[in-house]
Amino acid sequence: MLINISELISTPLKTETFKVPVDMEVYELNGDQFPFLEKSELVLTVSNMGNRKVHLEGHLECTLGIPCNRCLKEVAVPFHIDMDEEVDLSPDRQDDMADDSYVEESCINTDALINHEILILFPMKTLCRDNCKGICFKCGKDLNKGECGCDRASLDPRMAAIQDIFKNFKEV
Ligand SMILES: [Zn+2]
Ligand SMILES: [Zn+2]
């Protein structure tokens, strides 16, 4: 959603609070999509700080479904987002502030703002539990539910070579 703040910018000391529903169904990162399992509305307070600078203060609670890095089972990962950003809307602002892509002209793109905040908090690694055993790379069974009986060691060609050496050794 776009919040037009052109009136706010032209009114000194004005502060306005917006309650914005989150329309997005998924969060996208590097081509992967993570569904929003839960989301509150975004409460965003925009304050005019003068000189075409605004202060954004916002809060959003959401939960994303992120696959476990080992077994791919979806894990509900909560995000507590507290925004505290200062945005420079002056036309001569440094264009190297690529982070400000959630600002378009005199509008705040709330979806882009939320994406920006989630990216900061996105976990490097997600596990369904600390000792997740992952899935068998041969048959795909979830090894947390028990052994599948596959001989996983033999798929490694280096291991196979060593086993051959031992076999030959025995035959001599
Ligand atoms: Zn797992
Ligand atoms: Zn298996």
Coordinates of C-alpha atoms and ligand atoms in Angstrom, one line a residue:
M1 CA 0.0 0.0 0.0
L2 CA 1.2 3.6 -0.7
I3 CA 0.8 6.2 2.0
N4 CA 0.9 9.7 0.6
I5 CA 2.8 12.0 3.0
S6 CA 3.0 15.1 0.8
E7 CA 0.6 17.0 3.0
L8 CA 2.4 15.9 6.1
I9 CA 5.7 17.1 4.7
S10 CA 4.3 20.5 4.0
T11 CA 2.9 20.9 7.5
P12 CA 5.6 21.7 10.1
L13 CA 5.7 19.4 13.2
K14 CA 2.8 17.3 12.0
T15 CA 2.6 13.7 13.2
E16 CA 0.2 11.2 11.8
T17 CA -0.4 7.5 12.7
F18 CA -1.5 5.1 10.0
K19 CA -3.0 1.6 10.5
V20 CA -2.3 -0.3 7.4
P21 CA -3.4 -3.9 6.7
V22 CA -0.7 -6.1 5.3
D23 CA -1.9 -7.3 1.9
M24 CA 1.1 -9.5 1.1
E25 CA 0.6 -13.2 1.3
V26 CA 4.2 -14.2 0.9
Y27 CA 7.6 -12.7 1.7
E28 CA 10.0 -13.0 -1.3
L29 CA 13.8 -13.4 -0.9
N30 CA 16.2 -14.4 -3.7
G31 CA 13.4 -16.0 -5.6
D32 CA 12.1 -18.0 -2.6
Q33 CA 8.6 -17.4 -1.2
F34 CA 7.8 -17.7 2.5
P35 CA 4.1 -17.5 3.4
F36 CA 2.8 -15.2 6.1
L37 CA 1.2 -17.5 8.6
E38 CA 0.1 -14.7 10.8
K39 CA 0.3 -10.9 10.6
S40 CA -1.0 -8.0 12.5
E41 CA -1.7 -4.6 10.9
L42 CA 1.2 -2.3 10.5
V43 CA 0.9 0.7 12.9
L44 CA 3.1 3.4 11.4
T45 CA 3.7 6.9 12.9
V46 CA 5.2 9.4 10.5
S47 CA 6.5 12.6 11.9
N48 CA 7.6 15.7 10.0
M49 CA 11.1 16.6 11.2
G50 CA 11.5 19.6 8.9
N51 CA 13.8 20.0 5.8
R52 CA 11.8 17.3 4.1
K53 CA 12.9 14.7 6.6
V54 CA 10.5 12.4 8.2
H55 CA 10.8 9.9 11.0
L56 CA 9.1 6.6 10.8
E57 CA 8.2 4.6 13.8
G58 CA 6.3 1.4 13.3
H59 CA 5.3 -1.9 14.7
L60 CA 4.2 -5.2 13.2
E61 CA 4.0 -8.7 14.4
C62 CA 4.1 -11.5 11.8
T63 CA 5.0 -15.1 11.5
L64 CA 6.6 -16.6 8.4
G65 CA 6.7 -20.2 7.3
I66 CA 10.3 -21.0 6.6
P67 CA 11.5 -24.5 5.7
C68 CA 13.9 -26.2 8.1
N69 CA 17.4 -26.1 6.5
R70 CA 17.8 -29.8 7.1
C71 CA 14.5 -31.6 6.7
L72 CA 12.5 -28.9 4.8
K73 CA 9.6 -29.0 7.2
E74 CA 7.9 -25.7 7.5
V75 CA 8.8 -23.8 10.7
A76 CA 6.7 -21.0 12.1
V77 CA 9.2 -18.2 12.7
P78 CA 7.9 -15.1 14.5
F79 CA 9.1 -11.6 13.6
H80 CA 8.7 -8.7 16.1
I81 CA 9.3 -5.7 13.9
D82 CA 10.0 -2.3 15.5
M83 CA 10.8 0.3 13.0
D84 CA 12.8 3.4 13.7
E85 CA 13.9 5.0 10.5
E86 CA 14.7 8.5 9.3
V87 CA 14.0 9.3 5.7
D88 CA 15.3 12.2 3.7
L89 CA 12.8 13.2 1.0
S90 CA 14.7 16.2 -0.3
P91 CA 15.3 16.1 -4.0
D92 CA 19.1 16.5 -3.6
R93 CA 19.4 13.6 -1.2
Q94 CA 22.2 11.1 -1.8
D95 CA 21.0 8.6 -4.4
D96 CA 23.3 5.9 -2.9
M97 CA 20.7 5.4 -0.2
A98 CA 19.4 2.3 -1.9
D99 CA 17.8 1.3 1.3
D100 CA 15.2 4.0 0.7
S101 CA 13.5 2.1 -2.1
Y102 CA 10.4 2.1 0.1
V103 CA 10.0 5.8 -0.6
E104 CA 8.5 6.7 -3.9
E105 CA 8.2 10.4 -4.6
S106 CA 6.1 11.6 -1.6
C107 CA 4.7 8.2 -0.8
I108 CA 5.8 5.4 1.5
N109 CA 5.4 2.0 0.0
T110 CA 4.5 0.0 3.1
D111 CA 5.0 -3.5 1.5
A112 CA 8.6 -2.4 0.5
L113 CA 9.1 -1.0 4.0
I114 CA 8.0 -4.3 5.6
N115 CA 10.2 -6.3 3.2
H116 CA 13.1 -4.1 4.2
E117 CA 12.5 -4.7 7.9
I118 CA 12.1 -8.5 7.5
L119 CA 15.3 -8.7 5.5
I120 CA 17.2 -7.2 8.5
L121 CA 15.7 -9.8 10.9
F122 CA 15.7 -12.8 8.5
P123 CA 17.5 -15.7 10.2
M124 CA 20.6 -17.1 8.6
K125 CA 19.6 -20.6 9.5
T126 CA 16.2 -22.1 10.4
L127 CA 16.0 -25.5 12.1
C128 CA 12.8 -27.3 13.2
R129 CA 14.8 -28.3 16.3
D130 CA 18.4 -28.1 17.3
N131 CA 19.1 -31.8 16.7
C132 CA 17.1 -32.2 13.4
K133 CA 18.6 -35.2 11.6
G134 CA 17.5 -34.0 8.2
I135 CA 16.3 -36.2 5.3
C136 CA 17.9 -39.2 3.7
F137 CA 19.5 -38.1 0.5
K138 CA 18.8 -41.5 -1.1
C139 CA 15.1 -42.2 -0.3
G140 CA 14.0 -38.8 1.1
K141 CA 12.7 -40.2 4.4
D142 CA 12.6 -37.8 7.3
L143 CA 15.3 -39.3 9.6
N144 CA 13.7 -37.6 12.6
K145 CA 11.0 -40.3 12.3
G146 CA 13.5 -43.2 12.3
E147 CA 16.2 -44.8 10.2
C148 CA 15.3 -45.8 6.6
G149 CA 17.9 -48.5 6.3
C150 CA 19.7 -46.9 3.3
D151 CA 23.4 -47.4 3.1
R152 CA 24.2 -43.7 2.9
A153 CA 27.9 -44.0 3.3
S154 CA 28.3 -46.0 0.0
L155 CA 27.0 -43.1 -2.1
D156 CA 30.2 -41.1 -1.4
P157 CA 32.6 -42.2 -4.2
R158 CA 35.6 -41.7 -1.9
M159 CA 34.1 -44.1 0.6
A160 CA 33.2 -46.5 -2.1
A161 CA 36.8 -46.5 -3.3
I162 CA 38.1 -47.3 0.2
Q163 CA 35.6 -50.1 0.5
D164 CA 36.8 -51.6 -2.8
I165 CA 40.3 -51.6 -1.5
F166 CA 39.3 -53.5 1.6
K167 CA 37.3 -56.0 -0.5
N168 CA 40.4 -56.6 -2.8
F169 CA 42.6 -56.9 0.2
K170 CA 40.4 -59.7 1.6
E171 CA 40.3 -61.6 -1.7
V172 CA 44.1 -61.7 -2.0
Ligands
ZN1 ZN 14.2 -30.2 10.5
ZN2 ZN 16.9 -43.6 3.0

